[in-house]
Tab-separated table of C-alpha atoms and ligand atoms in Angstrom:
chain	number	residue	atom	x	y	z
C	1	MET	CA	-9.374	-22.202	52.081
C	2	LEU	CA	-7.953	-21.586	55.450
C	3	VAL	CA	-9.852	-19.881	58.344
C	4	ILE	CA	-7.628	-18.327	60.522
C	5	GLN	CA	-8.589	-17.299	64.508
C	6	GLY	CA	-5.954	-14.520	64.855
C	7	GLY	CA	-4.266	-14.094	68.188
C	8	ALA	CA	-2.956	-17.198	69.716
C	9	ALA	CA	1.022	-16.699	70.533
C	10	LEU	CA	3.350	-19.736	68.789
C	11	GLN	CA	4.463	-22.499	71.853
C	12	GLY	CA	6.261	-25.948	70.776
C	13	ASP	CA	8.087	-27.709	68.689
C	14	VAL	CA	7.547	-28.213	65.008
C	15	THR	CA	9.869	-30.833	62.433
C	16	VAL	CA	10.869	-29.271	59.377
C	17	GLU	CA	10.339	-31.407	55.992
C	18	GLY	CA	13.053	-31.626	53.652
C	19	ALA	CA	13.496	-28.721	51.263
C	20	LYS	CA	10.604	-28.961	48.312
C	21	ASN	CA	13.650	-26.567	45.964
C	22	ALA	CA	16.199	-29.205	46.246
C	23	ALA	CA	14.013	-32.156	46.079
C	24	LEU	CA	12.523	-31.436	42.293
C	25	PRO	CA	15.946	-30.901	40.627
C	26	ILE	CA	16.861	-33.842	42.355
C	27	MET	CA	13.641	-35.992	40.883
C	28	ALA	CA	14.623	-34.266	37.850
C	29	ALA	CA	18.197	-35.170	37.948
C	30	ALA	CA	18.011	-38.524	37.882
C	31	LEU	CA	16.610	-38.990	34.538
C	32	ALA	CA	19.839	-39.220	34.018
C	33	VAL	CA	21.282	-41.781	36.684
C	34	ARG	CA	21.050	-45.369	35.806
C	35	GLY	CA	19.387	-47.856	38.845
C	36	ASP	CA	17.452	-46.846	41.480
C	37	VAL	CA	17.888	-43.534	43.124
C	38	ARG	CA	16.386	-44.092	46.437
C	39	LEU	CA	15.791	-40.026	48.259
C	40	GLY	CA	14.847	-39.780	51.860
C	41	CYS	CA	13.664	-36.826	53.356
C	42	VAL	CA	11.369	-35.974	50.449
C	43	PRO	CA	8.863	-33.380	51.173
C	44	ASP	CA	4.513	-34.727	50.534
C	45	LEU	CA	4.016	-31.923	48.310
C	46	VAL	CA	1.290	-30.900	45.744
C	47	ASP	CA	4.573	-29.866	43.678
C	48	VAL	CA	6.542	-33.024	44.847
C	49	HIS	CA	3.690	-35.510	43.173
C	50	THR	CA	3.955	-32.974	39.628
C	51	MET	CA	7.749	-33.787	39.294
C	52	THR	CA	6.595	-37.389	40.139
C	53	GLN	CA	4.054	-37.564	37.508
C	54	LEU	CA	6.326	-35.704	34.965
C	55	LEU	CA	9.152	-38.495	35.387
C	56	GLN	CA	6.425	-40.699	35.095
C	57	SER	CA	5.447	-39.228	31.759
C	58	LEU	CA	9.066	-39.921	30.621
C	59	GLY	CA	8.337	-43.417	31.665
C	60	ALA	CA	10.578	-43.413	34.372
C	61	GLU	CA	9.248	-45.830	37.715
C	62	VAL	CA	8.721	-43.726	40.399
C	63	ASP	CA	7.908	-45.528	44.018
C	64	ARG	CA	6.239	-43.111	46.853
C	65	SER	CA	4.096	-45.823	48.893
C	66	THR	CA	7.090	-45.040	51.644
C	67	PRO	CA	6.388	-41.539	53.406
C	68	ASN	CA	8.581	-39.434	52.709
C	69	SER	CA	10.885	-41.351	50.311
C	70	ALA	CA	10.571	-41.868	46.929
C	71	VAL	CA	12.623	-44.794	44.453
C	72	ILE	CA	13.729	-43.755	40.941
C	73	ASN	CA	14.721	-45.887	38.700
C	74	ALA	CA	15.043	-43.935	35.357
C	75	ASP	CA	16.801	-46.899	32.996
C	76	ASN	CA	13.872	-47.514	30.912
C	77	ALA	CA	12.762	-43.832	30.372
C	78	GLN	CA	12.641	-43.263	26.815
C	79	GLY	CA	10.709	-40.218	26.703
C	80	HIS	CA	12.573	-37.313	26.138
C	81	VAL	CA	8.701	-34.413	26.016
C	82	ALA	CA	8.002	-32.675	28.907
C	83	ASP	CA	4.233	-31.590	28.088
C	84	TYR	CA	2.843	-28.356	28.074
C	85	GLU	CA	-0.072	-29.536	30.476
C	86	LEU	CA	2.663	-30.545	33.461
C	87	VAL	CA	5.086	-27.945	33.072
C	88	ARG	CA	1.935	-25.676	33.204
C	89	ARG	CA	1.492	-26.430	36.874
C	90	MET	CA	5.040	-26.167	37.955
C	91	ARG	CA	7.744	-23.998	36.907
C	92	ALA	CA	10.617	-26.239	37.998
C	93	SER	CA	9.632	-28.639	35.422
C	94	ILE	CA	12.466	-26.859	33.733
C	95	CYS	CA	14.715	-28.698	36.005
C	96	VAL	CA	14.409	-32.164	33.364
C	97	LEU	CA	16.078	-30.026	30.280
C	98	GLY	CA	19.731	-30.457	31.121
C	99	PRO	CA	18.696	-34.345	32.511
C	100	LEU	CA	17.240	-35.232	29.437
C	101	LEU	CA	19.975	-33.843	27.221
C	102	ALA	CA	22.445	-35.523	29.036
C	103	ARG	CA	20.556	-38.915	28.768
C	104	HIS	CA	19.001	-38.687	25.329
C	105	GLY	CA	20.950	-35.952	23.643
C	106	ARG	CA	17.772	-34.124	22.461
C	107	ALA	CA	14.407	-32.532	24.954
C	108	ARG	CA	11.936	-31.184	24.493
C	109	VAL	CA	10.386	-28.916	27.584
C	110	SER	CA	7.632	-26.728	27.260
C	111	LEU	CA	8.604	-23.065	28.652
C	112	PRO	CA	7.356	-22.276	31.746
C	113	GLY	CA	5.903	-19.334	30.514
C	114	GLY	CA	4.943	-15.925	33.327
C	115	CYS	CA	4.454	-16.206	36.830
C	116	ASN	CA	3.097	-14.145	39.572
C	117	ILE	CA	6.410	-13.123	41.133
C	118	GLY	CA	7.488	-11.818	38.052
C	119	HIS	CA	9.330	-11.985	34.869
C	120	ARG	CA	11.215	-15.166	34.585
C	121	PRO	CA	13.075	-15.572	31.434
C	122	ILE	CA	15.725	-19.413	31.105
C	123	ASP	CA	17.568	-17.068	29.180
C	124	LEU	CA	20.839	-18.064	31.393
C	125	HIS	CA	19.646	-22.547	31.186
C	126	LEU	CA	20.006	-22.605	27.055
C	127	LYS	CA	22.634	-20.196	27.243
C	128	GLY	CA	24.695	-22.894	29.642
C	129	LEU	CA	23.392	-25.537	27.828
C	130	ALA	CA	24.775	-23.735	24.402
C	131	ALA	CA	28.098	-23.541	26.002
C	132	LEU	CA	28.108	-27.487	26.194
C	133	GLY	CA	27.687	-27.687	22.391
C	134	ALA	CA	23.563	-28.219	22.892
C	135	ASP	CA	21.574	-26.705	19.481
C	136	LEU	CA	18.653	-25.039	21.086
C	137	ARG	CA	15.854	-23.339	19.599
C	138	ILE	CA	12.516	-22.153	21.001
C	139	GLU	CA	9.275	-23.371	18.839
C	140	ALA	CA	6.013	-23.417	19.589
C	141	GLY	CA	6.138	-22.825	23.288
C	142	TYR	CA	8.696	-25.391	23.458
C	143	VAL	CA	12.689	-25.314	24.368
C	144	ILE	CA	13.989	-28.017	21.943
C	145	ALA	CA	17.133	-29.083	22.593
C	146	THR	CA	19.422	-31.751	20.715
C	147	ALA	CA	23.312	-32.236	21.429
C	148	ALA	CA	25.258	-35.110	19.388
C	149	GLN	CA	27.576	-35.024	22.110
C	150	LEU	CA	27.973	-32.706	24.996
C	151	ARG	CA	31.609	-31.044	26.045
C	152	GLY	CA	32.906	-29.663	28.967
C	153	ALA	CA	33.134	-25.912	28.541
C	154	GLU	CA	33.249	-22.415	30.770
C	155	VAL	CA	29.986	-20.858	31.123
C	156	ASP	CA	28.494	-17.775	33.466
C	157	LEU	CA	25.807	-17.897	34.604
C	158	SER	CA	25.218	-14.221	36.212
C	159	GLY	CA	21.735	-12.473	34.713
C	160	PRO	CA	21.028	-9.477	36.050
C	161	HIS	CA	19.626	-10.111	39.414
C	162	GLY	CA	22.764	-12.751	40.408
C	163	SER	CA	22.663	-16.636	39.572
C	164	THR	CA	20.820	-18.509	38.672
C	165	VAL	CA	19.121	-21.472	40.819
C	166	THR	CA	17.858	-23.779	38.952
C	167	GLY	CA	19.407	-22.707	35.754
C	168	THR	CA	23.054	-24.096	37.602
C	169	CYS	CA	21.171	-27.756	38.275
C	170	ASN	CA	20.727	-28.012	34.881
C	171	VAL	CA	23.612	-26.982	33.487
C	172	MET	CA	25.943	-29.277	36.458
C	173	VAL	CA	23.655	-32.722	35.632
C	174	ALA	CA	24.092	-32.015	31.945
C	175	ALA	CA	28.211	-31.214	32.678
C	176	ALA	CA	28.322	-33.821	34.813
C	177	LEU	CA	27.870	-36.877	31.747
C	178	ALA	CA	29.443	-34.103	29.120
C	179	LYS	CA	33.037	-34.851	27.753
C	180	GLY	CA	35.527	-33.382	29.900
C	181	GLN	CA	35.856	-30.268	31.645
C	182	THR	CA	33.074	-27.381	32.563
C	183	VAL	CA	34.238	-24.722	35.352
C	184	ILE	CA	30.452	-22.785	35.851
C	185	ARG	CA	31.452	-18.835	36.754
C	186	SER	CA	28.340	-17.221	38.837
C	187	ALA	CA	27.133	-20.319	40.410
C	188	ALA	CA	24.216	-20.402	42.504
C	189	CYS	CA	25.565	-20.975	46.132
C	190	GLU	CA	22.534	-21.919	47.614
C	191	PRO	CA	22.501	-24.655	49.901
C	192	GLU	CA	19.623	-26.587	47.632
C	193	VAL	CA	22.159	-26.268	44.398
C	194	VAL	CA	24.650	-27.765	46.566
C	195	ASP	CA	22.330	-30.567	47.624
C	196	VAL	CA	22.171	-31.588	43.887
C	197	GLY	CA	25.641	-31.393	43.205
C	198	ARG	CA	26.412	-33.663	46.621
C	199	PHE	CA	23.091	-36.000	44.973
C	200	LEU	CA	25.206	-35.774	42.269
C	201	ILE	CA	28.574	-36.817	43.463
C	202	ASN	CA	27.459	-39.842	44.963
C	203	ALA	CA	26.012	-40.903	41.801
C	204	GLY	CA	29.396	-40.850	40.873
C	205	ALA	CA	30.209	-36.662	39.226
C	206	LYS	CA	32.743	-35.597	39.796
C	207	ILE	CA	32.209	-31.805	40.635
C	208	SER	CA	34.002	-29.027	42.846
C	209	GLY	CA	33.686	-25.914	44.329
C	210	LEU	CA	30.294	-26.687	45.562
C	211	GLY	CA	28.694	-23.788	47.648
C	212	THR	CA	31.121	-20.857	46.100
C	213	PRO	CA	30.317	-19.324	42.290
C	214	VAL	CA	32.799	-21.403	40.459
C	215	VAL	CA	31.765	-24.818	40.408
C	216	GLU	CA	34.031	-27.452	38.426
C	217	ILE	CA	32.729	-30.182	36.950
C	218	GLU	CA	34.567	-33.286	35.309
C	219	GLY	CA	32.592	-35.192	32.817
C	220	VAL	CA	32.107	-38.795	33.586
C	221	ASP	CA	30.765	-41.673	31.537
C	222	SER	CA	27.924	-42.650	33.202
C	223	LEU	CA	26.196	-42.079	36.530
C	224	THR	CA	24.282	-45.092	38.725
C	225	GLY	CA	22.120	-45.294	41.498
C	226	SER	CA	22.624	-44.517	45.088
C	227	ALA	CA	21.042	-42.598	48.327
C	228	HIS	CA	20.608	-39.478	49.070
C	229	LYS	CA	18.453	-37.947	52.138
C	230	ILE	CA	16.937	-34.118	51.130
C	231	LEU	CA	18.358	-31.461	53.239
C	232	PRO	CA	16.086	-29.494	55.745
C	233	ASP	CA	13.636	-26.896	53.818
C	234	ARG	CA	15.275	-23.070	54.780
C	235	ILE	CA	12.461	-21.578	53.838
C	236	GLU	CA	9.698	-23.762	55.597
C	237	ALA	CA	11.660	-22.918	58.903
C	238	ALA	CA	11.936	-19.650	57.880
C	239	THR	CA	8.727	-18.950	57.834
C	240	PHE	CA	8.096	-20.913	61.294
C	241	ALA	CA	10.794	-19.141	62.891
C	242	ILE	CA	8.660	-15.273	61.359
C	243	ALA	CA	5.234	-16.443	62.420
C	244	ALA	CA	6.656	-17.332	65.623
C	245	THR	CA	7.989	-13.974	65.798
C	246	ALA	CA	5.024	-12.280	64.553
C	247	THR	CA	2.677	-13.985	67.091
C	248	HIS	CA	5.158	-13.832	69.748
C	249	GLY	CA	5.829	-16.812	70.340
C	250	SER	CA	8.622	-18.781	71.522
C	251	ILE	CA	9.738	-22.754	69.130
C	252	ARG	CA	11.822	-24.897	69.017
C	253	LEU	CA	12.262	-26.323	65.095
C	254	LYS	CA	13.955	-29.035	64.666
C	255	ASN	CA	15.532	-30.974	61.390
C	256	VAL	CA	17.248	-27.390	60.664
C	257	ARG	CA	20.629	-26.164	59.162
C	258	PRO	CA	20.990	-23.436	61.293
C	259	SER	CA	23.851	-22.747	59.015
C	260	ASP	CA	22.113	-22.205	56.107
C	261	LEU	CA	19.286	-19.902	58.076
C	262	THR	CA	22.114	-17.452	59.010
C	263	SER	CA	20.569	-14.380	57.040
C	264	VAL	CA	17.377	-14.964	58.377
C	265	THR	CA	18.180	-15.536	62.266
C	266	ASN	CA	20.350	-12.303	61.871
C	267	ALA	CA	17.151	-10.057	60.516
C	268	LEU	CA	15.223	-11.688	63.564
C	269	SER	CA	17.894	-10.967	66.019
C	270	ALA	CA	18.334	-7.434	64.799
C	271	MET	CA	14.639	-6.748	65.966
C	272	ASP	CA	15.898	-7.720	69.153
C	273	VAL	CA	13.962	-11.586	68.576
C	274	GLU	CA	16.203	-14.745	70.925
C	275	VAL	CA	17.792	-16.827	68.638
C	276	SER	CA	19.353	-19.741	69.829
C	277	SER	CA	20.618	-23.003	67.999
C	278	THR	CA	22.072	-26.019	68.003
C	279	VAL	CA	23.516	-28.542	65.200
C	280	ASP	CA	20.101	-29.340	63.850
C	281	GLU	CA	18.000	-27.121	66.369
C	282	LEU	CA	16.855	-23.333	66.260
C	283	ARG	CA	14.854	-21.422	69.339
C	284	ILE	CA	13.158	-18.489	68.806
C	285	SER	CA	11.899	-17.067	71.877
C	286	THR	CA	9.772	-13.131	70.805
C	287	PRO	CA	10.288	-9.522	73.686
C	288	ARG	CA	7.607	-7.974	74.271
C	289	GLN	CA	8.488	-4.942	72.179
C	290	LEU	CA	10.264	-5.648	68.403
C	291	LYS	CA	12.163	-3.251	66.346
C	292	PRO	CA	11.486	-2.195	63.143
C	293	ALA	CA	13.822	-3.181	60.128
C	294	ASN	CA	15.006	-2.430	56.365
C	295	ILE	CA	15.427	-6.181	54.795
C	296	THR	CA	16.763	-6.758	51.078
C	297	ALA	CA	16.077	-10.180	49.485
C	298	ARG	CA	19.818	-11.312	47.948
C	299	PRO	CA	21.188	-14.591	46.424
C	300	PHE	CA	22.530	-16.864	49.052
C	301	PRO	CA	24.152	-16.219	51.483
C	302	GLY	CA	21.714	-12.764	52.209
C	303	ILE	CA	17.987	-13.430	52.978
C	304	PRO	CA	15.843	-15.436	50.504
C	305	THR	CA	13.853	-13.967	48.044
C	306	ASP	CA	11.383	-16.859	49.056
C	307	THR	CA	10.896	-15.243	52.713
C	308	GLN	CA	10.638	-11.610	52.124
C	309	ALA	CA	6.523	-11.916	52.156
C	310	GLN	CA	6.888	-13.243	55.250
C	311	PHE	CA	8.814	-10.904	56.575
C	312	MET	CA	6.530	-8.448	54.851
C	313	ALA	CA	3.831	-9.638	56.779
C	314	LEU	CA	5.880	-9.719	60.015
C	315	LEU	CA	7.453	-6.186	59.551
C	316	ALA	CA	3.666	-4.825	59.060
C	317	THR	CA	3.136	-5.988	63.141
C	318	ILE	CA	5.823	-4.024	64.333
C	319	ARG	CA	5.858	-0.171	65.225
C	320	GLY	CA	8.456	1.726	63.510
C	321	ARG	CA	9.236	2.082	59.512
C	322	SER	CA	10.611	-0.652	57.682
C	323	VAL	CA	11.935	-0.722	54.168
C	324	VAL	CA	11.425	-4.173	51.755
C	325	THR	CA	13.166	-5.064	49.021
C	326	ASP	CA	13.280	-7.839	46.717
C	327	GLY	CA	17.382	-8.256	44.726
C	328	VAL	CA	16.162	-11.232	43.086
C	329	PHE	CA	12.730	-10.902	42.292
C	330	PRO	CA	11.997	-6.823	42.231
C	331	ASP	CA	8.389	-7.076	42.104
C	332	ARG	CA	7.655	-10.238	44.143
C	333	PHE	CA	4.973	-7.389	45.546
C	334	MET	CA	1.717	-8.986	44.950
C	335	HIS	CA	1.557	-9.610	48.594
C	336	ALA	CA	1.445	-6.215	49.529
C	337	SER	CA	-1.843	-5.214	48.144
C	338	GLU	CA	-3.366	-8.076	49.964
C	339	LEU	CA	-1.626	-7.265	53.644
C	340	LEU	CA	-3.625	-3.937	53.263
C	341	ARG	CA	-6.896	-5.064	52.899
C	342	MET	CA	-6.199	-6.384	56.754
C	343	GLY	CA	-5.356	-2.765	58.148
C	344	ALA	CA	-1.489	-2.903	56.729
C	345	HIS	CA	0.033	0.308	56.052
C	346	ILE	CA	2.588	-0.328	52.692
C	347	ARG	CA	3.595	1.836	50.022
C	348	ARG	CA	5.716	0.886	46.834
C	349	VAL	CA	8.734	3.942	46.711
C	350	GLY	CA	10.768	2.810	43.382
C	351	ALA	CA	11.885	-0.961	43.641
C	352	SER	CA	11.011	-1.163	47.842
C	353	ALA	CA	7.947	-1.433	49.610
C	354	VAL	CA	7.901	1.125	53.199
C	355	VAL	CA	5.781	-0.654	56.063
C	356	THR	CA	4.709	1.222	58.276
C	357	GLY	CA	3.893	-1.009	60.866
C	358	GLY	CA	2.523	-1.213	64.362
C	359	THR	CA	-1.206	-0.739	63.894
C	360	ARG	CA	-2.733	-3.927	64.448
C	361	LEU	CA	-3.728	-5.989	62.173
C	362	SER	CA	-7.532	-6.828	61.302
C	363	GLY	CA	-9.080	-10.730	60.175
C	364	ALA	CA	-10.239	-10.523	56.160
C	365	SER	CA	-10.860	-12.634	52.997
C	366	VAL	CA	-7.791	-12.289	51.351
C	367	MET	CA	-6.901	-14.548	48.282
C	368	ALA	CA	-2.770	-16.218	47.888
C	369	SER	CA	-1.376	-15.258	44.363
C	370	ASP	CA	1.456	-16.827	45.326
C	371	LEU	CA	3.437	-19.862	47.213
C	372	ARG	CA	4.865	-17.250	49.598
C	373	ALA	CA	2.496	-14.469	50.061
C	374	SER	CA	0.037	-17.177	50.761
C	375	ALA	CA	2.425	-17.949	53.475
C	376	ALA	CA	2.817	-14.069	54.162
C	377	LEU	CA	-0.784	-13.755	54.209
C	378	VAL	CA	-0.832	-16.800	56.825
C	379	ILE	CA	1.372	-15.128	59.164
C	380	ALA	CA	-0.477	-11.737	58.730
C	381	ALA	CA	-4.342	-13.885	59.507
C	382	LEU	CA	-2.055	-15.330	62.829
C	383	THR	CA	-1.606	-11.865	64.156
C	384	ALA	CA	-4.554	-10.352	63.291
C	385	ASP	CA	-7.620	-9.291	65.260
C	386	GLY	CA	-10.875	-12.249	64.677
C	387	GLU	CA	-11.023	-14.321	61.727
C	388	SER	CA	-9.211	-14.579	58.084
C	389	GLN	CA	-10.562	-16.236	55.402
C	390	ILE	CA	-7.101	-17.234	52.799
C	391	ARG	CA	-8.429	-18.487	49.646
C	392	ARG	CA	-6.276	-19.876	46.825
C	393	ILE	CA	-4.810	-21.667	49.305
C	394	TYR	CA	-3.974	-24.473	46.620
C	395	HIS	CA	-0.459	-22.393	46.101
C	396	LEU	CA	0.527	-23.236	49.924
C	397	ASP	CA	-0.167	-26.867	49.363
C	398	ARG	CA	2.525	-26.711	46.972
C	399	GLY	CA	5.442	-25.661	49.038
C	400	TYR	CA	3.969	-26.720	52.947
C	401	ALA	CA	3.701	-29.633	54.121
C	402	GLY	CA	0.606	-30.228	56.700
C	403	LEU	CA	0.591	-26.830	57.462
C	404	GLU	CA	-2.525	-26.442	59.456
C	405	THR	CA	-1.484	-29.304	61.413
C	406	LYS	CA	1.863	-27.809	62.330
C	407	LEU	CA	0.426	-24.531	63.315
C	408	ASN	CA	-2.487	-25.966	65.003
C	409	ALA	CA	-0.019	-28.232	67.074
C	410	LEU	CA	1.753	-24.828	67.823
C	411	GLY	CA	-1.712	-23.582	69.598
C	412	ALA	CA	-2.938	-21.591	66.724
C	413	ASN	CA	-6.740	-22.010	64.986
C	414	VAL	CA	-6.293	-23.093	62.124
C	415	ARG	CA	-9.460	-25.037	59.923
C	416	ARG	CA	-9.611	-26.236	56.157
C	417	GLU	CA	-12.577	-25.419	54.917
C	418	SER	CA	-13.748	-26.290	50.963
C	419	ASP	CA	-13.873	-22.855	48.990
C	420	ARG	CA	-17.059	-23.033	46.985
C	421	GLN	CA	-17.171	-19.220	45.809
C	422	GLN	CA	-13.418	-19.986	44.230
C	423	PRO	CA	-14.310	-20.163	40.831
C	424	SER	CA	-16.032	-16.904	41.105
C	425	ALA	CA	-13.355	-15.164	43.428
C	426	VAL	CA	-10.409	-15.708	41.337
C	427	LYS	CA	-11.042	-12.876	39.261
C	428	ALA	CA	-7.211	-12.652	37.421
C	429	PRO	CA	-7.727	-10.265	34.383
C	430	HIS	CA	-5.171	-12.138	32.099
C	431	TYR	CA	-6.488	-15.666	32.136
C	432	SER	CA	-9.357	-18.021	33.074
C	433	SER	CA	-10.201	-19.353	36.750
C	434	GLN	CA	-8.882	-22.861	35.607
C	435	SER	CA	-5.611	-22.187	34.246
C	436	ALA	CA	-5.086	-19.550	37.110
C	437	ARG	CA	-5.833	-22.125	39.529
C	438	GLN	CA	-3.238	-24.291	37.988
C	439	ARG	CA	-0.984	-20.967	37.256
C	440	THR	CA	2.732	-21.520	39.157
C	441	ASP	CA	5.630	-19.974	41.106
C	442	SER	CA	8.318	-22.311	42.416
O	1	EPU	N1	17.190	-15.499	35.449
O	1	EPU	C1	16.907	-14.766	34.346
O	1	EPU	N2	17.677	-15.534	33.614
O	1	EPU	C2	17.244	-17.181	33.768
O	1	EPU	C3	17.355	-17.501	35.074
O	1	EPU	C4	16.781	-16.535	35.732
O	1	EPU	O1	17.338	-13.483	34.248
O	1	EPU	O2	17.515	-18.009	32.768
O	1	EPU	C5	16.717	-13.882	36.696
O	1	EPU	C6	15.311	-14.220	37.167
O	1	EPU	O3	14.003	-14.111	36.545
O	1	EPU	C7	14.910	-13.839	38.872
O	1	EPU	C8	16.869	-14.652	39.094
O	1	EPU	O4	18.074	-14.573	38.036
O	1	EPU	O5	15.085	-12.484	38.734
O	1	EPU	C9	17.171	-15.597	40.027
O	1	EPU	O6	15.984	-16.644	39.149
O	1	EPU	P1	16.338	-18.116	39.681
O	1	EPU	O7	16.983	-18.740	38.233
O	1	EPU	O8	17.269	-18.796	40.283
O	1	EPU	O9	14.791	-19.185	39.568
O	1	EPU	P2	14.510	-19.779	40.054
O	1	EPU	O10	15.637	-21.114	39.577
O	1	EPU	O11	13.480	-20.051	38.691
O	1	EPU	C10	14.375	-20.911	42.144
O	1	EPU	C11	13.109	-21.603	42.842
O	1	EPU	C12	12.752	-20.066	43.751
O	1	EPU	C13	13.106	-19.231	44.518
O	1	EPU	C14	14.101	-18.879	43.216
O	1	EPU	C15	15.566	-17.872	43.934
O	1	EPU	C16	13.237	-23.378	42.597
O	1	EPU	C17	12.099	-24.604	42.373
O	1	EPU	N3	12.538	-22.363	42.714
O	1	EPU	O12	13.919	-20.210	41.199
O	1	EPU	O13	11.706	-20.683	44.639
O	1	EPU	O14	12.124	-18.077	44.417
O	1	EPU	O15	14.973	-20.013	43.544
O	1	EPU	O16	15.981	-18.174	44.912
O	1	EPU	O17	14.286	-23.973	43.117
O	1	EPU	C18	9.554	-21.369	46.135
O	1	EPU	O18	9.893	-21.580	46.428
O	1	EPU	O19	8.232	-20.265	46.427
O	1	EPU	C19	9.897	-20.214	44.950
O	1	EPU	C20	9.526	-19.586	43.689
């Protein structure tokens, strides 16, 4: 668990890692590439380790001996089965579906199953791959996909809450090696999807329209080894920016792309935070008094759902009424009940959470339900009076590299302790403590 003594304002510089949500689908896409794939700025995260294990289980060679890099060679990767034991640890495992199908003409990938941030179907992934000619069925908890020859087609990936990030990646990789032209309508525009597209282009794919809802792909015969540097993690950057704001601090974020963070910095500016940027840095400086705000998470370029929980923690500290809505995962509010335990005033009204902020939060023992919920609890604990213990931080380790080291370098007081209470503290009603510990959300 993390033990956090609240009250210190974050001050100083922090360097952001490469983006988890680009690194994972890019590593998966390497299965469809011949020769060495050399990746830079690979974050040192549990999820990246899990993806490494998954690729190795499929027969790929993965060398991660140099920090923040990965060299992947899938030339002898003959496996086409992504086993439940690995997939259940990380939903992003579904990213191997498109690459395996493109590479072998067949794939058997465990369905990721339930998740703590809401309903997460994969129907759009399947719709996209079916449009390219794959034959798909669900059997014994696995997606079984076969295709003698993938063929380019038009496919619309719009769902009830926008497009699909990993679904767009899956279809893009499969289409890159299909015969003929594919047009993806309602493609996800997230910067991580663009990064996956750029990786594929470096490997020889013909893709245009990245970052727009219409992505066109002209299939090629093969993709060959290439080098790629993973883009900076906008969610990690936003988490530090929000933490600095909540603690009334002043920080400089290095290795960021400010244009990927416009919705976040606009929201902070509307609260009266001073934000300035250069080409790859962002400065956040917080006045004494902040204004409440209404935050609605939406697909890019909207406020990311992966920052919604962190914003909620921040708004709980700002005097006045704020409303938080998540247009991507409408039920992603499990952090609210833990924030209540720290003294926050949050009420669910319809599809939104109404936050009446301003009461000083008090340190408490709380439990994280997913990765970004954990980040929200850390932010709340940094602002709270007294000490907090945050349990189930294995979620944090999946998405934030060296979080406590970085926070302490900014002046926070955070220490990691072994959580002896953890097994009995995991009281999720629907699954065992073992599976709860391994339940995933990314
Ligand atoms: N959806 C469908 N059908 C599908 C796929 C998605 O209806 O086939 C719905 C989802 O239920 C959701 C919306 O579409 O309402 C968006 O889901 P999406 O597929 O885009 O999510 P994802 O690709 O599974 C990625 C990130 C998540 C992030 C979401 C939204 C990775 C590895 N994961 O998930 O990251 O929240 O996009 O931006 O890229 C995290 O990092 O903490 C995390 C959860």
